[in-house]
CSV table of C-alpha atoms and ligand atoms in Angstrom, one decimal:
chain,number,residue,atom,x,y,z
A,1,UNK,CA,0.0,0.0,0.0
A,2,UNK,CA,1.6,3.7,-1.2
A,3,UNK,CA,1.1,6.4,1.0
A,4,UNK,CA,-1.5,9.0,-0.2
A,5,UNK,CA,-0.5,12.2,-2.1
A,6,UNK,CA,-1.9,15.3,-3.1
A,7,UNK,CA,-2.3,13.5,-6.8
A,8,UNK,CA,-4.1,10.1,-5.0
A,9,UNK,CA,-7.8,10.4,-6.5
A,10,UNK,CA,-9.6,9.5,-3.6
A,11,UNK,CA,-8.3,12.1,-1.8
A,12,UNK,CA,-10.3,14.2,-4.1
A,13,UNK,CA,-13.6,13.2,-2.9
A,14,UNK,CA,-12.4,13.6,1.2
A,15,UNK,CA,-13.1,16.9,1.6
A,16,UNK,CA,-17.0,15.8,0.3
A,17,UNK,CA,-19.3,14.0,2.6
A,18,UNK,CA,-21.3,12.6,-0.6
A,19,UNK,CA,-19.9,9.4,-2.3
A,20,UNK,CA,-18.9,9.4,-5.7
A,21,UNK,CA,-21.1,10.2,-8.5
A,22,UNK,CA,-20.4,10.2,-12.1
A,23,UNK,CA,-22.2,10.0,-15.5
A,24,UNK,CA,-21.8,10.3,-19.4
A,25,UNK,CA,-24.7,11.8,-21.1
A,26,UNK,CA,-24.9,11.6,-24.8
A,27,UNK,CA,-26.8,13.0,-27.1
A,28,UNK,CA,-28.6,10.1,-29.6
A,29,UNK,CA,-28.2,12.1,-32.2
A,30,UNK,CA,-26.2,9.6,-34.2
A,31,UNK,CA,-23.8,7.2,-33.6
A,32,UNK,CA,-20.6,8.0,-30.8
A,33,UNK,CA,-17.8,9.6,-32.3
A,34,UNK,CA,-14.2,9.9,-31.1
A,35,UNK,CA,-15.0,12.9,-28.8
A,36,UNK,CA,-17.8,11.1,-27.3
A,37,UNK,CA,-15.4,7.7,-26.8
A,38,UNK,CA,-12.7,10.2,-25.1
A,39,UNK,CA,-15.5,11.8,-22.8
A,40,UNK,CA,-17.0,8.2,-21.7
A,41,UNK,CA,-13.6,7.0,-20.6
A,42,UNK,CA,-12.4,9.5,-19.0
A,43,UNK,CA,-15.7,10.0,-17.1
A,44,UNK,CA,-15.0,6.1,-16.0
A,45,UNK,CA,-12.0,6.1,-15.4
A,46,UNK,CA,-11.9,9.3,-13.4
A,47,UNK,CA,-15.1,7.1,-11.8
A,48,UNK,CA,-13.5,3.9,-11.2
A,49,UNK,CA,-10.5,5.7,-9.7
A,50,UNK,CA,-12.5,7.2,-7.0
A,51,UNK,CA,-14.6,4.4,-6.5
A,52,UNK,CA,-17.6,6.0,-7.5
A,53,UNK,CA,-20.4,5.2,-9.4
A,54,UNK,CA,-20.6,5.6,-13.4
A,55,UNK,CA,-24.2,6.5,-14.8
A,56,UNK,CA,-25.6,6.6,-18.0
A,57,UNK,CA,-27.6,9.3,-19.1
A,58,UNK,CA,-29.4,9.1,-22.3
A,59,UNK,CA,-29.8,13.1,-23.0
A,60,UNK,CA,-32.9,12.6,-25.6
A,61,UNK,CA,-34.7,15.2,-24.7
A,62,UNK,CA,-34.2,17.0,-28.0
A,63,UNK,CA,-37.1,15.3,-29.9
A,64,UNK,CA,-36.3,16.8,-33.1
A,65,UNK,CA,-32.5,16.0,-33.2
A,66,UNK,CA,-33.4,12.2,-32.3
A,67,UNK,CA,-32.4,9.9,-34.3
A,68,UNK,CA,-34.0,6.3,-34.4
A,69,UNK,CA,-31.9,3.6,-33.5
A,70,UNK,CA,-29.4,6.2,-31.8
A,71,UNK,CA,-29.7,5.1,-28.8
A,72,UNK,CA,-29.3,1.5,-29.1
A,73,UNK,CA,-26.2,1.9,-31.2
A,74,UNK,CA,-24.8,4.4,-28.5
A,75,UNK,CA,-25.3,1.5,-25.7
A,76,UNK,CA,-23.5,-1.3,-28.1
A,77,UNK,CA,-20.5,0.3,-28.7
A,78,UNK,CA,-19.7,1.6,-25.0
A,79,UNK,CA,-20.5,-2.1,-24.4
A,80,UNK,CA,-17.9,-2.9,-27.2
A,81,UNK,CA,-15.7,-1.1,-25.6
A,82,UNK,CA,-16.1,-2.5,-21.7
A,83,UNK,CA,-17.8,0.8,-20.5
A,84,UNK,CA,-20.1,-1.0,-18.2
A,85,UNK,CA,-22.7,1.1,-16.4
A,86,UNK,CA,-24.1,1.2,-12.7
A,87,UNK,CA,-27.6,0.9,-12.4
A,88,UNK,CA,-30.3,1.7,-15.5
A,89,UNK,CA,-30.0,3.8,-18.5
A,90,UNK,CA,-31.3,7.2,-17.4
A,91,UNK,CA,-33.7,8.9,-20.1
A,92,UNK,CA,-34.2,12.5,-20.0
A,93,UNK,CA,-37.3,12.1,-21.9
A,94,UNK,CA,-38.5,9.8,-18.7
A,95,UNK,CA,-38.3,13.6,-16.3
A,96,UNK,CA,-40.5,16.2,-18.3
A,97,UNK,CA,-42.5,16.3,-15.1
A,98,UNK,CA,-39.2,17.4,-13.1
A,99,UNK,CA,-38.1,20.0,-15.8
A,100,UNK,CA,-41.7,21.5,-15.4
A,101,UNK,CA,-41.7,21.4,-11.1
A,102,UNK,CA,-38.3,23.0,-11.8
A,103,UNK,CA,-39.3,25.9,-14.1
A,104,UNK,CA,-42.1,27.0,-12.1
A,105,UNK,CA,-40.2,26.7,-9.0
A,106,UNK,CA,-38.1,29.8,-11.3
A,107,UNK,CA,-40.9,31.3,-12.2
A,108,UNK,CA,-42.1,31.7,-8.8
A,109,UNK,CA,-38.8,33.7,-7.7
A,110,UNK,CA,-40.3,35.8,-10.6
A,111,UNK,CA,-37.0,35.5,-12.4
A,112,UNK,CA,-38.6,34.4,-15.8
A,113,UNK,CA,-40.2,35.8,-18.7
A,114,UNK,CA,-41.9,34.7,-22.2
A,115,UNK,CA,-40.7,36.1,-25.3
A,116,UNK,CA,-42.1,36.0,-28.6
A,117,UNK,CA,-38.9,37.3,-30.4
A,118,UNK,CA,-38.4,35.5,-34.0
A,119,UNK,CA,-35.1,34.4,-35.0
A,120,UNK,CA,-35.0,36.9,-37.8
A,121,UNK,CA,-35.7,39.8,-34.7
A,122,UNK,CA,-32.6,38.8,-33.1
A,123,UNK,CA,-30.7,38.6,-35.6
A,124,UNK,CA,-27.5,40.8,-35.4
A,125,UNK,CA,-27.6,40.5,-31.7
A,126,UNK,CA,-24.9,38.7,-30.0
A,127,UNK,CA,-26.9,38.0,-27.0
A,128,UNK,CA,-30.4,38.1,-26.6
A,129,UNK,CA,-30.9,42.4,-26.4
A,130,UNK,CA,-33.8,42.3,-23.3
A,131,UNK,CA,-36.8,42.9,-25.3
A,132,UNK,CA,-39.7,41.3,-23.9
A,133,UNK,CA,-38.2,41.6,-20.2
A,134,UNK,CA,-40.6,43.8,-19.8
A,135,UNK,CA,-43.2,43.0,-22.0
A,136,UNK,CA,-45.7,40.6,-20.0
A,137,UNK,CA,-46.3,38.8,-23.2
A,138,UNK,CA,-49.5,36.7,-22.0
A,139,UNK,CA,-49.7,33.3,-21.7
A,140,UNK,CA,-51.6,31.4,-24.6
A,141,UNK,CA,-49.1,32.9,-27.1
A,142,UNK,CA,-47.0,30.2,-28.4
A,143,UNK,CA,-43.6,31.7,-26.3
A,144,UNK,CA,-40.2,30.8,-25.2
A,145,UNK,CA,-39.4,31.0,-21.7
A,146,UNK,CA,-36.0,33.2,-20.8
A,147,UNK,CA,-34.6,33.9,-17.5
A,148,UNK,CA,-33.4,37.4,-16.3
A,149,UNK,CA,-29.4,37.0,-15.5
A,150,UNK,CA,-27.8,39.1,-12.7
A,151,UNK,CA,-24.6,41.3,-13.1
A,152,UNK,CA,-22.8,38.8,-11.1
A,153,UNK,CA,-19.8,36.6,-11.2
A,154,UNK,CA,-20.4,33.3,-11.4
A,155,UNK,CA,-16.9,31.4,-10.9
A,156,UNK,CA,-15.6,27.8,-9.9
A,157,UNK,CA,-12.5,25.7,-9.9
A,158,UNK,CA,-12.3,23.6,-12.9
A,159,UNK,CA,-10.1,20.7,-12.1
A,160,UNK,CA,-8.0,21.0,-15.3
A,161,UNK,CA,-9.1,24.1,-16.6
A,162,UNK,CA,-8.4,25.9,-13.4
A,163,UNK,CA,-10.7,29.2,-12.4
A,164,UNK,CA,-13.3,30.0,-14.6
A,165,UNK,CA,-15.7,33.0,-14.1
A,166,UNK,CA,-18.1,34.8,-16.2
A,167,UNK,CA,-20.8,37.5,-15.9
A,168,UNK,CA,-23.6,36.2,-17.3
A,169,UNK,CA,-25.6,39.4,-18.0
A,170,UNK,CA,-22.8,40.6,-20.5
A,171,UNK,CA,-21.7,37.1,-21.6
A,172,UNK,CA,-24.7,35.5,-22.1
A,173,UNK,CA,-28.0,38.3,-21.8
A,174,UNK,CA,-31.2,36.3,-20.3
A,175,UNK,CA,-31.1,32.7,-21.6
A,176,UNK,CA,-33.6,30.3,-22.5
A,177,UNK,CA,-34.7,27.9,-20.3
A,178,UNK,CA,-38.1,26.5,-22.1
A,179,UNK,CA,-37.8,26.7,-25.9
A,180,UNK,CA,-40.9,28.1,-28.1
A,181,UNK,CA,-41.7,24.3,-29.0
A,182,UNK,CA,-42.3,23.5,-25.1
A,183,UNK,CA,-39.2,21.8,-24.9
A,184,UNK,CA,-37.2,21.9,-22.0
A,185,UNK,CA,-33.7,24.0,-22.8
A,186,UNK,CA,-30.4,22.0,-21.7
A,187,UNK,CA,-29.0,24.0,-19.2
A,188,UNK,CA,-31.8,23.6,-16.9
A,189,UNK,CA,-32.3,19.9,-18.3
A,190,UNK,CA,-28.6,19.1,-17.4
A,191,UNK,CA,-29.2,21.0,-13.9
A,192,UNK,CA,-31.9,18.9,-12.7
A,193,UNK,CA,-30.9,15.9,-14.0
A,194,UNK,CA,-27.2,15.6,-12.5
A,195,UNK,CA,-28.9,16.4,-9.1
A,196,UNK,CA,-32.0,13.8,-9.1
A,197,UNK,CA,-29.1,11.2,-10.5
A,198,UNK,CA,-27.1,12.5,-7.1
A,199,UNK,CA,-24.0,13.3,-9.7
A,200,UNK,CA,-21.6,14.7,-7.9
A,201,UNK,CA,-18.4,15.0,-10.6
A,202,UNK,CA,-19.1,16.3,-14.0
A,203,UNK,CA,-16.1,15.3,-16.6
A,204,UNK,CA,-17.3,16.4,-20.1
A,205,UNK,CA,-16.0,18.3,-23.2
A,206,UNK,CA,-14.1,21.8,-22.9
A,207,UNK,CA,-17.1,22.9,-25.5
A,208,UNK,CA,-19.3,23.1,-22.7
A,209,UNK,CA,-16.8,25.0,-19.9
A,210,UNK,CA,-18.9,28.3,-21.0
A,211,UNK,CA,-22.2,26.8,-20.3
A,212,UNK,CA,-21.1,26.1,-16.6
A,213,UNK,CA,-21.7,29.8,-14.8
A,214,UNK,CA,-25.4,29.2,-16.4
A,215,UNK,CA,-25.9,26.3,-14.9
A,216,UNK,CA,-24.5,27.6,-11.5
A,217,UNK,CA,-27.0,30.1,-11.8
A,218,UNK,CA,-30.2,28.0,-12.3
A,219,UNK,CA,-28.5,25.5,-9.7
A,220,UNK,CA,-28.3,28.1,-6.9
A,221,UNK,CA,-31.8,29.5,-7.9
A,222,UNK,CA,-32.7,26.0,-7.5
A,223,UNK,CA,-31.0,25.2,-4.3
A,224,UNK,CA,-29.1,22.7,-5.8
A,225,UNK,CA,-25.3,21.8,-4.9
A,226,UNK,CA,-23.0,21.7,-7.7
A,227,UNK,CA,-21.3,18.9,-9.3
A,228,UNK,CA,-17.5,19.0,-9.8
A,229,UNK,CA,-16.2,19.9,-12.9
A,230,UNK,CA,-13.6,18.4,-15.1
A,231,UNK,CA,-13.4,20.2,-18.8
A,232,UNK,CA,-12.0,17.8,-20.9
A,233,UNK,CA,-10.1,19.5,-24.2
A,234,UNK,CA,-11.8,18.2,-27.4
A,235,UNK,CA,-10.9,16.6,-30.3
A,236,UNK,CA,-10.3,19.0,-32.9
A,237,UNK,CA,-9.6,18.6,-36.6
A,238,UNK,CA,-6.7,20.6,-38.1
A,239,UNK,CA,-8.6,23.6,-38.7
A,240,UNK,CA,-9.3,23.5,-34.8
A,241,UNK,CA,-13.0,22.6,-35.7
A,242,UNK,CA,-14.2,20.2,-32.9
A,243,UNK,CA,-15.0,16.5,-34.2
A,244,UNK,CA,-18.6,16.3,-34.2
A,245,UNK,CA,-21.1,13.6,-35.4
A,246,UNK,CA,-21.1,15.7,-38.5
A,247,UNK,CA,-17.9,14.8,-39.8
A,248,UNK,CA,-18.2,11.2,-41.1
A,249,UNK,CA,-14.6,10.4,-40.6
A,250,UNK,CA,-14.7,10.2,-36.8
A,251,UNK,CA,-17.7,7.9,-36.4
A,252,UNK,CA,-16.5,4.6,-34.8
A,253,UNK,CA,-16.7,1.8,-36.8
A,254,UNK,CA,-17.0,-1.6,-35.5
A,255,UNK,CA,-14.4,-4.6,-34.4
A,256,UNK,CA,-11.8,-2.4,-34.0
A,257,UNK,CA,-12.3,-1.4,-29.7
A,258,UNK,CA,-8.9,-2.6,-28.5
A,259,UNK,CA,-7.3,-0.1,-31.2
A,260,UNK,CA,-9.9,3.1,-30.6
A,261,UNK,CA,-9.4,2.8,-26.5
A,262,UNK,CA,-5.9,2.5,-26.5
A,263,UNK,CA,-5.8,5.7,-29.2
A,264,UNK,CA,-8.2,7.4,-26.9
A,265,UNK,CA,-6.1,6.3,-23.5
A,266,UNK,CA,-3.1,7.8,-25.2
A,267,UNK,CA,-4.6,11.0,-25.6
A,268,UNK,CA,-5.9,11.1,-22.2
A,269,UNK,CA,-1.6,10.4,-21.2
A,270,UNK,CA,-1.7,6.6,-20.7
A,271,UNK,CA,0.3,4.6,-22.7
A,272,UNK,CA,-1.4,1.3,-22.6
A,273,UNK,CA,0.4,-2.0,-23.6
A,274,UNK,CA,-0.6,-3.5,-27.1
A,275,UNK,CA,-2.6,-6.3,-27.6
A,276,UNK,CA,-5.3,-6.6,-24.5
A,277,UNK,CA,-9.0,-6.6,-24.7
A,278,UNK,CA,-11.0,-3.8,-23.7
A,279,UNK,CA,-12.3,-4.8,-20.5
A,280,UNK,CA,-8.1,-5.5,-19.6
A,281,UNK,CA,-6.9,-2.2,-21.2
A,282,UNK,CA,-9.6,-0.4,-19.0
A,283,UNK,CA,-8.5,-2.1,-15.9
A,284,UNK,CA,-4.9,-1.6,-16.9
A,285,UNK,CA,-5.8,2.0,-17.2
A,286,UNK,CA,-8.3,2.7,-13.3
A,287,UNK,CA,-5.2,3.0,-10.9
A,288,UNK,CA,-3.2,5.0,-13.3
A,289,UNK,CA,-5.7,7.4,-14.1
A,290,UNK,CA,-4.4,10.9,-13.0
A,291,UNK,CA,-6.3,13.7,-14.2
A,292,UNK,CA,-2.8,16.2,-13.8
A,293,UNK,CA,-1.7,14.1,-16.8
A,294,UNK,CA,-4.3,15.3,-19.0
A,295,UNK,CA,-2.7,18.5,-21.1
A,296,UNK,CA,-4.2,21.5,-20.5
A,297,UNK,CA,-6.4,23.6,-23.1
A,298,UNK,CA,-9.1,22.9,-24.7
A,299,UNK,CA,-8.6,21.4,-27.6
A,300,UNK,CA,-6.5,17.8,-28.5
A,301,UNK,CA,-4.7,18.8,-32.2
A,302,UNK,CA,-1.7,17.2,-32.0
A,303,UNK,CA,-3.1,13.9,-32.8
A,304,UNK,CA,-2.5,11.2,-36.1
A,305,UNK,CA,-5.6,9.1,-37.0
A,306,UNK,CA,-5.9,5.5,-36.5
B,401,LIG,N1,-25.8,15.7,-23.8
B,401,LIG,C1,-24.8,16.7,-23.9
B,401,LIG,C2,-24.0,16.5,-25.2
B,401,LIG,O1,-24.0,15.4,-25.7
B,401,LIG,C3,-23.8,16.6,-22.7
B,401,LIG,C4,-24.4,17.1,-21.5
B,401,LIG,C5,-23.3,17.3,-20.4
B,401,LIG,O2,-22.4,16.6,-20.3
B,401,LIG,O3,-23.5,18.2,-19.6
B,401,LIG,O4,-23.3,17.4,-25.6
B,402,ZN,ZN1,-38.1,38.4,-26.7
């Protein structure tokens, strides 16, 4: 047994009475790319290391950008690939009720607003320029629901990214937090799922580190405690354009998951040995896990294809 050091994960969780919690939450909007692979293992590992649990969260709430058979293709490969799962698939489409419960608990504070602007009226606008805070636009009217940001900091402690603060009035204006369609927005989707799911680490792509001080806000309006968060950089193609499901190339394909984990562990700083099965290469990879490995930034460019 080594002595503990400052780097030991489970020291991380000591100064927290609340065991372990963490999840990957993908969108089933097509198949898992490469970014998606990087984020589920890192989420585990940085999981496994502690202990903790490792959820599933099946973010499906986006009706419109489903796409059938997503889902079950998402759950095969991270099978594939010896990404086991505590406990159920969570759906976000299962929690409507608890997106509502937490919007009027918002509206209450009287901190929301509809708004009837078109895309075509914002247009030009960086952020969203205030126009129907004041508008009582009555119920009944097919509106989106916004809420009125403070001119305060919101900060935290990213564990790779380091500090990270933003204003939210001049960074981001009032957001949406129910779209025009009726559809629960993300950032208050993401808020009130982590904490019914008792999430207590967040490790997900550096794409979403300026969504955080929104969803501190909406988190402390809800009297929720936050997650931990760990800003992964993402994979980025050479123009610096992150990998996304819409470029073909990085899709996974299948029968290769020994090669795409130990690619993915060596851009997470883990040189794994050649030729072991996935379930071995992960296990390989839980005690060396160490997230002050990871390079800092947000973007991976430096790497060469499989
Ligand atoms: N479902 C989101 C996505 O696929 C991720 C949500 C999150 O990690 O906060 O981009
Ligand atoms: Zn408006």
């Amino acid at each position: 047994m080594t002595s503990p050091s400052a780097s030991d994960p489970p020291a991380l969780s000591a100064d927290r009475a609340r065991p372990y919690v963490g999840r990957f939450a993908p969108t089933p909007s097509g198949p898992l790319h490469f970014g998606s692979l990087l984020t589920a293992v890192a989420s585990f590992l940085d999981a496994r290391a502690h202990a903790g649990t490792w959820r599933l969260r099946i973010d499906d709430l986006d009706t419109p950008r489903r796409v059938p058979g997503a889902t079950d293709g998402i759950l095969r490969t991270l099978a594939e690939h010896a990404l086991h799962w505590d406990g159920p698939v969570a759906f976000q489409s299962d929690h409507v009720a608890d997106y509502r419960a937490a919007l009027a608990r918002l509206s209450a504070q009287d901190l929301c607003f509809r708004c009837t602007c078109s895309r075509k009226d914002l247009r030009g606008h960086r952020i969203y320029p205030g126009t129907c805070r004041t508008r009582n636009v009555p119920p009944g009217r097919e509106a989106a629901v916004r809420i009125r940001v403070p001119e305060t900091d919101y900060a935290f402690e990213d564990r790779l990214q380091g500090r990270y603060t933003e204003c939210l009035a001049p960074a981001t204006g009032d957001f949406v937090v129910a779209r025009r369609d009726g559809l629960t927005a993300y950032q208050l989707a993401v808020v009130v799922d982590d904490a019914a799911m008792g999430v207590t680490d967040v490790v997900r792509g550096a794409d979403l580190l300026d969504n955080t001080p929104r969803q501190l806000f909406l988190a402390e309006r809800l009297g929720i405690e936050t997650p931990r968060y760990l800003h992964l950089p993402v994979i980025a193609d050479r123009s610096g354009a992150k990998l996304s499901k819409r470029t073909a190339a990085s899709t996974i394909g299948t029968g290769a998951p020994e090669r795409n984990l130990q690619w993915t562990l060596q851009l997470l700083g883990l040189e794994a040995p050649s030729h072991a099965a996935p379930e071995a290469l992960l296990a390989w990879a839980v005690p060396r896990w160490d997230s002050a490995r990871l390079p800092r930034g947000t973007s991976f460019t430096n790497w060469t294809s499989l």
